[in-house]
Coordinates of C-alpha atoms in Angstrom, one line a residue:
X30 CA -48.6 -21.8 -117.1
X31 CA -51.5 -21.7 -119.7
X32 CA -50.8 -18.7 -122.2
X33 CA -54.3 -17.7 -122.6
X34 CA -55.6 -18.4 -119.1
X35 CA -52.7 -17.7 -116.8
X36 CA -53.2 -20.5 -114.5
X37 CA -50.8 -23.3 -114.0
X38 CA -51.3 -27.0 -115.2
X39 CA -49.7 -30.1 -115.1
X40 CA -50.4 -33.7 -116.7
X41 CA -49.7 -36.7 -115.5
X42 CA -50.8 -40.4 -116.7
X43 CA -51.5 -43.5 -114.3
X44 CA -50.8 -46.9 -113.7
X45 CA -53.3 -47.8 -115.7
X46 CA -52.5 -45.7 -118.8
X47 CA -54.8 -42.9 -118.4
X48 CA -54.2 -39.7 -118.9
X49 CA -55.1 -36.7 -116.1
X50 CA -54.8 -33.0 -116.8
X51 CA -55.0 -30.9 -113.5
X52 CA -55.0 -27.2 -112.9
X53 CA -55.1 -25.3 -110.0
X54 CA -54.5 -22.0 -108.1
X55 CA -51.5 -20.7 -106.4
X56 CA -50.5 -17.2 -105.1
X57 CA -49.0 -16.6 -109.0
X58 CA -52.9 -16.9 -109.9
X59 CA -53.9 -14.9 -106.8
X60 CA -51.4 -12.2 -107.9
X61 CA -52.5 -11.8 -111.2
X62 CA -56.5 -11.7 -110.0
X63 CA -55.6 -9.4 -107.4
X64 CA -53.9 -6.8 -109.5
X65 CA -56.8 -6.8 -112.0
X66 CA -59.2 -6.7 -109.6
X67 CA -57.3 -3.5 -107.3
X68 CA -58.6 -1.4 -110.4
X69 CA -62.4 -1.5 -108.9
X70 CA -61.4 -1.0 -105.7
X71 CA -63.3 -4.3 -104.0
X72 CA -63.9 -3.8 -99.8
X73 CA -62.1 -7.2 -99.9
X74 CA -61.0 -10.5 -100.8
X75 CA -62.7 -13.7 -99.5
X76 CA -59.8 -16.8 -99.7
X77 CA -61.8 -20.7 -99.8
X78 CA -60.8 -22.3 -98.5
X79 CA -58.2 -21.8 -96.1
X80 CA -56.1 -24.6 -95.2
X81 CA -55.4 -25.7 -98.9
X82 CA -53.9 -22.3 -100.6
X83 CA -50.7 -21.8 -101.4
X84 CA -48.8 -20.5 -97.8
X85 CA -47.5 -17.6 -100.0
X86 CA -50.8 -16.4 -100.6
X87 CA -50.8 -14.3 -97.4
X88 CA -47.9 -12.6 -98.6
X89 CA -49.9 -11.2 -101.8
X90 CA -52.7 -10.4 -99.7
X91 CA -50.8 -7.7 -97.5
X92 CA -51.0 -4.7 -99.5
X93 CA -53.0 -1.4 -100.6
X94 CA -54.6 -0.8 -103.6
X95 CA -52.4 -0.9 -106.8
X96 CA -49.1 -1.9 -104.8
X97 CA -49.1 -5.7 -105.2
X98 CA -46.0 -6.9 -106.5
X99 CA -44.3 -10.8 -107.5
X100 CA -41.3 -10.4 -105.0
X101 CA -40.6 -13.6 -103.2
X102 CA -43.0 -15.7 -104.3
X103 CA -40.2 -18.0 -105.9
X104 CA -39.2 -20.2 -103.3
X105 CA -42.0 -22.4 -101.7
X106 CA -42.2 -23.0 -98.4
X107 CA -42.0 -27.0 -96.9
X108 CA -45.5 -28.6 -96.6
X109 CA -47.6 -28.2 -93.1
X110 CA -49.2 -31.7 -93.6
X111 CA -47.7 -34.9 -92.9
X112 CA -48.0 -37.8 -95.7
X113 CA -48.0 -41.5 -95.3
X114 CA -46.9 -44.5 -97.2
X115 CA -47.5 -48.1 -97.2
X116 CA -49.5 -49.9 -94.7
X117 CA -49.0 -51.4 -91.3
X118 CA -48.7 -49.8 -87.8
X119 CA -44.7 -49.4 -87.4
X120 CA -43.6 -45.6 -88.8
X121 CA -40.5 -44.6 -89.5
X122 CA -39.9 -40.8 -90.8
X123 CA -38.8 -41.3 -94.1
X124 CA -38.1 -38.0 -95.0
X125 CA -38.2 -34.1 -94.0
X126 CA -39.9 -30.8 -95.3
X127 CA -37.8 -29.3 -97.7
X128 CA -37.9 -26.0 -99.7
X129 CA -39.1 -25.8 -103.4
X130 CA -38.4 -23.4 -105.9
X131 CA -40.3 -22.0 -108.7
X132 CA -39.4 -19.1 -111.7
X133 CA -41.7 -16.8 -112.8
X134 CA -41.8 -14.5 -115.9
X135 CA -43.5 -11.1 -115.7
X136 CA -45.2 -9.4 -118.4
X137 CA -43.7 -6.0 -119.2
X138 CA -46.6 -4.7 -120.4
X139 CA -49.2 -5.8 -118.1
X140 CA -46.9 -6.6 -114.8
X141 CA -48.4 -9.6 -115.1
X142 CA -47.3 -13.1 -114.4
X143 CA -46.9 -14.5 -117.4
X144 CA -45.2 -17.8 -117.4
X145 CA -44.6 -19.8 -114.4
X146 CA -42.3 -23.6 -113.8
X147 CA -42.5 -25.3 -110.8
X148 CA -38.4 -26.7 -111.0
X149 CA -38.2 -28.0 -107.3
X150 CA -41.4 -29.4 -105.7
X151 CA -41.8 -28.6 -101.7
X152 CA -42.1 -31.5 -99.4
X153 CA -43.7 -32.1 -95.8
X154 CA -43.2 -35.2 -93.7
X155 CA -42.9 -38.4 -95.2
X156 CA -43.5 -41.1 -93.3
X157 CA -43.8 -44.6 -94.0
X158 CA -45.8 -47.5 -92.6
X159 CA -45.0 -50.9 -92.4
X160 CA -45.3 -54.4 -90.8
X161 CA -48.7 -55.2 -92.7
X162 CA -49.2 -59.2 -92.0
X163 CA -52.9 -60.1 -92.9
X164 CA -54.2 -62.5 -90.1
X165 CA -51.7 -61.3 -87.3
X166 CA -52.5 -59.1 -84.4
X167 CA -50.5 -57.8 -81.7
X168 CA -51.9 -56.9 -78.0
X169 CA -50.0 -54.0 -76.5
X170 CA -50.7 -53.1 -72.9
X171 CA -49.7 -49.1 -72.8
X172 CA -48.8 -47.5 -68.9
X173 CA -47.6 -50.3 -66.9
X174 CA -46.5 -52.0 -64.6
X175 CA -48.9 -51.8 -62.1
X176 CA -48.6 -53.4 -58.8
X177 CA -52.5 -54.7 -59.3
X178 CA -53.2 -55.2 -62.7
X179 CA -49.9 -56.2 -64.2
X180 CA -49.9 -59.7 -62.4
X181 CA -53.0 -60.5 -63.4
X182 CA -52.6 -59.7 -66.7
X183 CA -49.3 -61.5 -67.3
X184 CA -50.8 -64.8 -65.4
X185 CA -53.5 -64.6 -67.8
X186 CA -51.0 -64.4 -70.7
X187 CA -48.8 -67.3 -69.5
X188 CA -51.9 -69.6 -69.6
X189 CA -53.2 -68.5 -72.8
X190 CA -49.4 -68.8 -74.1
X191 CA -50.4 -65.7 -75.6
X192 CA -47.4 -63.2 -76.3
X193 CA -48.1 -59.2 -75.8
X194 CA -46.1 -56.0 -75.9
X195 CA -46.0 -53.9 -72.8
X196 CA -45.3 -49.8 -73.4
X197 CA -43.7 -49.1 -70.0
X198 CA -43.4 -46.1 -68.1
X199 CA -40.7 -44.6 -66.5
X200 CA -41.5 -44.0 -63.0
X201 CA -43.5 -47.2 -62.7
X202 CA -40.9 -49.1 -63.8
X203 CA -39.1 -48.1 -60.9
X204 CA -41.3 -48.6 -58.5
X205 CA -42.0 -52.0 -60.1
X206 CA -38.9 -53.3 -61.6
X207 CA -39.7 -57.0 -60.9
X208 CA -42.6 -57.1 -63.3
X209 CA -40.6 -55.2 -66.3
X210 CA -37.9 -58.0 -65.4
X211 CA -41.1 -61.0 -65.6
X212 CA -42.4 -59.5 -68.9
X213 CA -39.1 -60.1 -70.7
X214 CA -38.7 -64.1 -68.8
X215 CA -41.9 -64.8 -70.0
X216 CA -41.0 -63.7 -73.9
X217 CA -43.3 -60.5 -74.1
X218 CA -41.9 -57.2 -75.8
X219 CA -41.2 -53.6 -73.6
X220 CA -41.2 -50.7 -75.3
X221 CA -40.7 -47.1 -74.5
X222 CA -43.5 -44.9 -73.2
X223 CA -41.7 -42.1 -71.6
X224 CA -40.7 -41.8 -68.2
X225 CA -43.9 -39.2 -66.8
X226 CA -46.2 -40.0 -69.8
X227 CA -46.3 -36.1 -71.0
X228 CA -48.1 -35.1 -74.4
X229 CA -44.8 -35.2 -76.1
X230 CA -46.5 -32.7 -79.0
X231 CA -46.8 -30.2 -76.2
X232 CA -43.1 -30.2 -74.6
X233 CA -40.2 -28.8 -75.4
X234 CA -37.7 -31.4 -77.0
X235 CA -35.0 -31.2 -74.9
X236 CA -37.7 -33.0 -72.1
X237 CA -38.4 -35.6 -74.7
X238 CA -35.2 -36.9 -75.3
X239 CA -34.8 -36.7 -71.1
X240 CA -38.1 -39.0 -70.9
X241 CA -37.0 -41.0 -73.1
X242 CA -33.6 -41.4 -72.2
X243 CA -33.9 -41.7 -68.7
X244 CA -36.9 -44.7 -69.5
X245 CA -34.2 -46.9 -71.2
X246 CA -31.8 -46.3 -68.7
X247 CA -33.6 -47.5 -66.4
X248 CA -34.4 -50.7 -68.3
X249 CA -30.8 -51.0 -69.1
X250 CA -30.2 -51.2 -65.3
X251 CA -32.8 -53.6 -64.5
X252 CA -32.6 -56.1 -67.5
X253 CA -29.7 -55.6 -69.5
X254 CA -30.7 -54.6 -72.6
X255 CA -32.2 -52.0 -74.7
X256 CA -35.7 -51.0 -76.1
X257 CA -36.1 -50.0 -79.3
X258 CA -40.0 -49.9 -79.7
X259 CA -41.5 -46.4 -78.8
X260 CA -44.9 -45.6 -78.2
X261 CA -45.9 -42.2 -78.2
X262 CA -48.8 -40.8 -74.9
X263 CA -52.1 -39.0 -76.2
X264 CA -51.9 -39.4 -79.6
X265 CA -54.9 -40.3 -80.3
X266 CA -54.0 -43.2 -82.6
X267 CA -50.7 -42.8 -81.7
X268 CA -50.2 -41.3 -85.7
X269 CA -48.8 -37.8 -85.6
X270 CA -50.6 -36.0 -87.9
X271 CA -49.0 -32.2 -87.7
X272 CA -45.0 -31.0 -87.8
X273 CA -44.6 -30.4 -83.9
X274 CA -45.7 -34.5 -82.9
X275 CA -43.8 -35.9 -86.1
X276 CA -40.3 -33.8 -84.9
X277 CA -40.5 -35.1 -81.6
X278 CA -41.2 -39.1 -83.3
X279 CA -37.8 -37.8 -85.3
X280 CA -36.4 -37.0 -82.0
X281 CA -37.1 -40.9 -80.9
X282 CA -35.7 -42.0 -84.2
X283 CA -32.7 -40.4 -84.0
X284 CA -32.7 -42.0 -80.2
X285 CA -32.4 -45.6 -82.5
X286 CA -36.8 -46.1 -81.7
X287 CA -39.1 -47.5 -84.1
X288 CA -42.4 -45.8 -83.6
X289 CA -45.6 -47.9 -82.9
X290 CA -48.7 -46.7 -83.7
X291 CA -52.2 -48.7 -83.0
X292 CA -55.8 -48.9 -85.0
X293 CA -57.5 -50.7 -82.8
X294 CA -58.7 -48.7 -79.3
X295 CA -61.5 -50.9 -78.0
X296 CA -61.9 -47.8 -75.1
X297 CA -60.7 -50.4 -72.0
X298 CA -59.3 -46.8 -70.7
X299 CA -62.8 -45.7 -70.2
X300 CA -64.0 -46.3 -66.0
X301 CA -65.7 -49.4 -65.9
X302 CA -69.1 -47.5 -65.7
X303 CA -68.6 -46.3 -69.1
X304 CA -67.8 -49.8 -70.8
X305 CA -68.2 -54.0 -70.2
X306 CA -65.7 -56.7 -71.0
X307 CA -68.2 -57.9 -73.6
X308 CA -67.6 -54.5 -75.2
X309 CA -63.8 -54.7 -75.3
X310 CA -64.3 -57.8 -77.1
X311 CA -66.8 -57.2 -79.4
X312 CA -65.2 -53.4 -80.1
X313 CA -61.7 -55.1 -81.3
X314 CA -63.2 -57.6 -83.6
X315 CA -65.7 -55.2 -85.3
X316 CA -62.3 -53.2 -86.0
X317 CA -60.6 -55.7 -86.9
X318 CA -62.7 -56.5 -89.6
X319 CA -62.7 -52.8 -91.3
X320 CA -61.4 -53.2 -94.6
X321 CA -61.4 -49.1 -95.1
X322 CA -58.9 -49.0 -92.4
X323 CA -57.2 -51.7 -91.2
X324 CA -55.4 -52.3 -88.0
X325 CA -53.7 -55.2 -86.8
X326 CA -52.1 -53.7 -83.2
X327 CA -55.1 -53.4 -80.1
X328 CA -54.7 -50.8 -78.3
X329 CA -55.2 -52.1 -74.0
X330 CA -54.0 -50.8 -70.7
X331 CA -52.4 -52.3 -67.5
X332 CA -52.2 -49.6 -65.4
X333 CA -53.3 -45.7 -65.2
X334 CA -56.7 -46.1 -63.6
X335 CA -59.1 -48.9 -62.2
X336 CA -58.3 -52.4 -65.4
X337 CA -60.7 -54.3 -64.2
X338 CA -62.8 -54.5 -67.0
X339 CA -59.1 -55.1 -68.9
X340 CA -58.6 -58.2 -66.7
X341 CA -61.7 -59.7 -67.5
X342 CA -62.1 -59.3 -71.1
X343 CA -58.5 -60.4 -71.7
X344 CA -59.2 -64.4 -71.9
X345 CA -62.2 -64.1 -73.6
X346 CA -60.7 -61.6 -76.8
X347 CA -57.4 -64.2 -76.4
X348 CA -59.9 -66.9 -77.7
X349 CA -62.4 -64.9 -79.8
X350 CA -59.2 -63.9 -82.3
X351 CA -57.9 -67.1 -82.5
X352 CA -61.5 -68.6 -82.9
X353 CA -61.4 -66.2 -85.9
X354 CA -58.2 -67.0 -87.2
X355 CA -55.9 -64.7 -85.9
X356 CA -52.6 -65.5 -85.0
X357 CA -51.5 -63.4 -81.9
X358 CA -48.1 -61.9 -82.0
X359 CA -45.3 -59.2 -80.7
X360 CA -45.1 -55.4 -82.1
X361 CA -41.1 -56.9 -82.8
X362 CA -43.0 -59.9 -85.2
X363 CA -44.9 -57.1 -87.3
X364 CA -41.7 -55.0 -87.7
X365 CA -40.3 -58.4 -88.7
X366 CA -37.8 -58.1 -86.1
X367 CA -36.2 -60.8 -83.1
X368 CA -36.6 -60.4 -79.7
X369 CA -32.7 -59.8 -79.9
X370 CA -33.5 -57.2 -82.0
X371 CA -36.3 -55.3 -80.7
X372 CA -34.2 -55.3 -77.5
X373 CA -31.0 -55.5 -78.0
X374 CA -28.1 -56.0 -75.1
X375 CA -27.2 -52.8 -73.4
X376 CA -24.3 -51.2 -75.2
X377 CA -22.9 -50.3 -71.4
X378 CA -20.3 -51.3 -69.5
X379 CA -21.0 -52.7 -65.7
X380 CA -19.7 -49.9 -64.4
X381 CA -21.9 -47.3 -66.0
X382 CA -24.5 -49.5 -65.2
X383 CA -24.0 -49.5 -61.8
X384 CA -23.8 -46.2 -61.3
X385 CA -26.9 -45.7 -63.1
X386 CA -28.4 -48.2 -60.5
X387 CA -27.0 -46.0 -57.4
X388 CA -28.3 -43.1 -58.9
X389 CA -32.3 -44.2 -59.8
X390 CA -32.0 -46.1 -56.3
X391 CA -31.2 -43.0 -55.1
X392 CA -34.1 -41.0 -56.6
X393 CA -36.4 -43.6 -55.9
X394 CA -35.3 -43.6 -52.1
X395 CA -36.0 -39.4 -52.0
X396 CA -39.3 -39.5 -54.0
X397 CA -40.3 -42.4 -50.9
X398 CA -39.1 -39.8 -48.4
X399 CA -40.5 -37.1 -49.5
X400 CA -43.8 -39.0 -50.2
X401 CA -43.8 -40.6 -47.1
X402 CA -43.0 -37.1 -45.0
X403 CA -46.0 -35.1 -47.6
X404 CA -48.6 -38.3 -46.5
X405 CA -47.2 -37.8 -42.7
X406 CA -47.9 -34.0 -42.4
X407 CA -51.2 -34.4 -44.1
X408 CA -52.1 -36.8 -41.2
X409 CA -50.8 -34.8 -38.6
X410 CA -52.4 -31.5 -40.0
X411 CA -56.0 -33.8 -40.0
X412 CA -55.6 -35.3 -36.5
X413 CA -54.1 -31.9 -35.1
X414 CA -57.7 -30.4 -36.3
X415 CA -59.3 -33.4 -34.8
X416 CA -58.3 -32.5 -31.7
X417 CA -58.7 -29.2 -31.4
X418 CA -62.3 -29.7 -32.5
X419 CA -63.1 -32.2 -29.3
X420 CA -61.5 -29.9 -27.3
X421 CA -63.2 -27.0 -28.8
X422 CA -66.3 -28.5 -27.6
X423 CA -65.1 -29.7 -24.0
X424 CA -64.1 -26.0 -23.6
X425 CA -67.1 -24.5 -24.9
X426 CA -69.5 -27.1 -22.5
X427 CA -67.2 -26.7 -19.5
X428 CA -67.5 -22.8 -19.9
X429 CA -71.4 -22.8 -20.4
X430 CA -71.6 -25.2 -16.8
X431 CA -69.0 -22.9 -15.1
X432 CA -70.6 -19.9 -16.6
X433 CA -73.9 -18.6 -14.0
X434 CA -76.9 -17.3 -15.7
X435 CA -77.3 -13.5 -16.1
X436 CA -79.9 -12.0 -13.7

């Protein structure tokens, strides 16, 4: 801390050999201005701007005239934000908020803060990118399988001998386990995308790890091995960017998943109304070439809503990126992982895997039940209505012959 002004400072010099002197504010500044200040008895202190003040600063605030004091501004609290390193669309959590510490000296005197050393800095999230290959891109398809769209897009892949990575989801994997079972033949990637596709930022974890857990069990059971790409639902660019998304990444990572993010959304979820084929194309290209933020992973879709526009633009962006050099690849090739890798064989014995078999087959045989009995009902509420209504009428024109008119 400066002697004569009583603000903090630090210097620092740079890769290039320059030397930077920085100062700042912190609630040890807004303590001392405060207590100065509390002597003409302001209406109020106006903080600017909030978001970047020191989280302690709202502890000096609370407090009536003449009464502020320096107690437990010491330790720090762990950062709100969430930092990234290195480039590339694969995250891992590299590290998690942790406390810092600072000492303070206090003028006897003035009750002023007089000195101030910040001996333990306070962290936030930490988490690092990588997989960064100039000239590679990776098609992911996000929601699948789909009984309609899946197909289609996989015949279209096979001719192209274009690979892809498919984020699959829980429940239609179960409905559709064939067409998880043909992605992997035919050499593409699966990774996790929960089992109900929930905003995993907004549910409690104890559901996350369930989604998750249950979705590669039930891969387990249908191909014999394990997924260790995750893709997290609605966020955005699939980038956590505040501490409740990143825990619940954590929470995959400590599952063994990789986290997969995307920069490239060419909007193929919007209804075809809303965008062309042409577009898709054109919107993934133009991305592709932005050198402020560059992306190498497309962001499409195979099920969750009508993909026809998906289907149709999917040969013609195959060829547009490699007429522009591009060499198409899996998520598993960025992260610089094998296929053996990225899915691993299933850890589990026969047994537990065919028990695990019996007991989706058995789920999947209720929710067809049930559905089957909720569609039944709805038909027989509608038709019972039907007929009441015609004979409703046949009532009401029988009465009105049988019926004489009034004198």
């Amino acid at each position: 801390m400066d002697e004569a002004s009583l603000n903090p400072t630090f210097g620092y010099q740079d890769d290039l050999g320059r030397k930077h002197s920085v100062w700042f504010l912190d609630a040890s500044t807004l303590f001392n201005q405060i207590k100065v200040a509390d002597g003409f008895r302001p209406m109020g202190y106006a903080l600017w701007r909030m978001g970047g003040e020191d989280q302690l600063d709202w502890k000096v605030l609370r407090h009536d005239y003449g009464q502020a004091k320096p107690d437990g501004l010491e330790v720090l609290k762990p950062g709100v934000d969430v930092d990234f390193d290195g480039s590339g669309e694969v995250l891992r959590v590299e590290s998690i908020p942790t406390p810092g510490r600072r000492s303070l000296e206090i003028d006897s005197d003035t009750g002023l803060i007089s000195g101030e050393n910040y001996e333990v800095m306070p962290s936030s999230y930490v988490i690092q990118r990588y997989g960064f290959h100039p000239g590679w891109v990776a098609l992911t398809f996000d929601d699948g399988p789909d009984g309609r769209w899946t197909p289609k897009i996989l015949d279209i892949l096979k001719q192209k001998h274009a690979p892809a990575t498919f984020f699959v989801i829980g429940k239609n994997m179960a409905a559709k386990p064939g067409l998880v079972a043909r992605e992997l033949r035919e050499g593409h990637n699966v990774g996790n995308h929960t089992w109900t596709h929930p905003n995993i930022g907004e549910i409690p974890a104890a559901q996350t790890a369930v989604e998750l857990s249950a979705t590669q069990r039930l891969f387990e059971t249908i191909t014999g091995r394990s997924m260790r790409l995750f893709r997290p639902p609605f966020f955005g660019d699939a980038e956590p960017d505040n501490p409740l998304e990143v825990s619940r990444v954590m929470l995959g990572q400590m599952q063994g998943y990789l986290t997969v993010g995307l920069r490239i959304d060419p909007d193929d979820w919007r209804s075809p109304n809303a965008s062309t084929p042409q577009h898709i194309v054109d919107t993934a290209l133009s991305r592709l070439k932005d050198t402020q933020r560059p992306g190498q992973v497309i962001l499409l879709h195979d099920s969750g809503g009508d993909r026809s526009w998906t289907v149709k633009a999917l040969p013609g962006l195959i060829d547009a990126l490699r007429a522009h050099g591009y060499k198409l690849v899996t998520v598993a090739d960025l992260a610089e992982m094998t296929p053996q890798q990225a899915m691993p064989p299933t850890s589990r014995n026969s047994v537990e895997l065919l028990l695990d078999r019996i007991g989706f087959g058995f789920f999947h045989g209720v929710n067809v039940a049930l559905t089957t009995l909720f569609i039944t009902a709805i038909v027989l509420g509608v038709g019972r209505l039907l007929v009441l209504g015609v004979l409703a009428l046949v009532h009401r024109f029988t009465i009105t012959r049988r019926t004489p008119p009034m004198p």
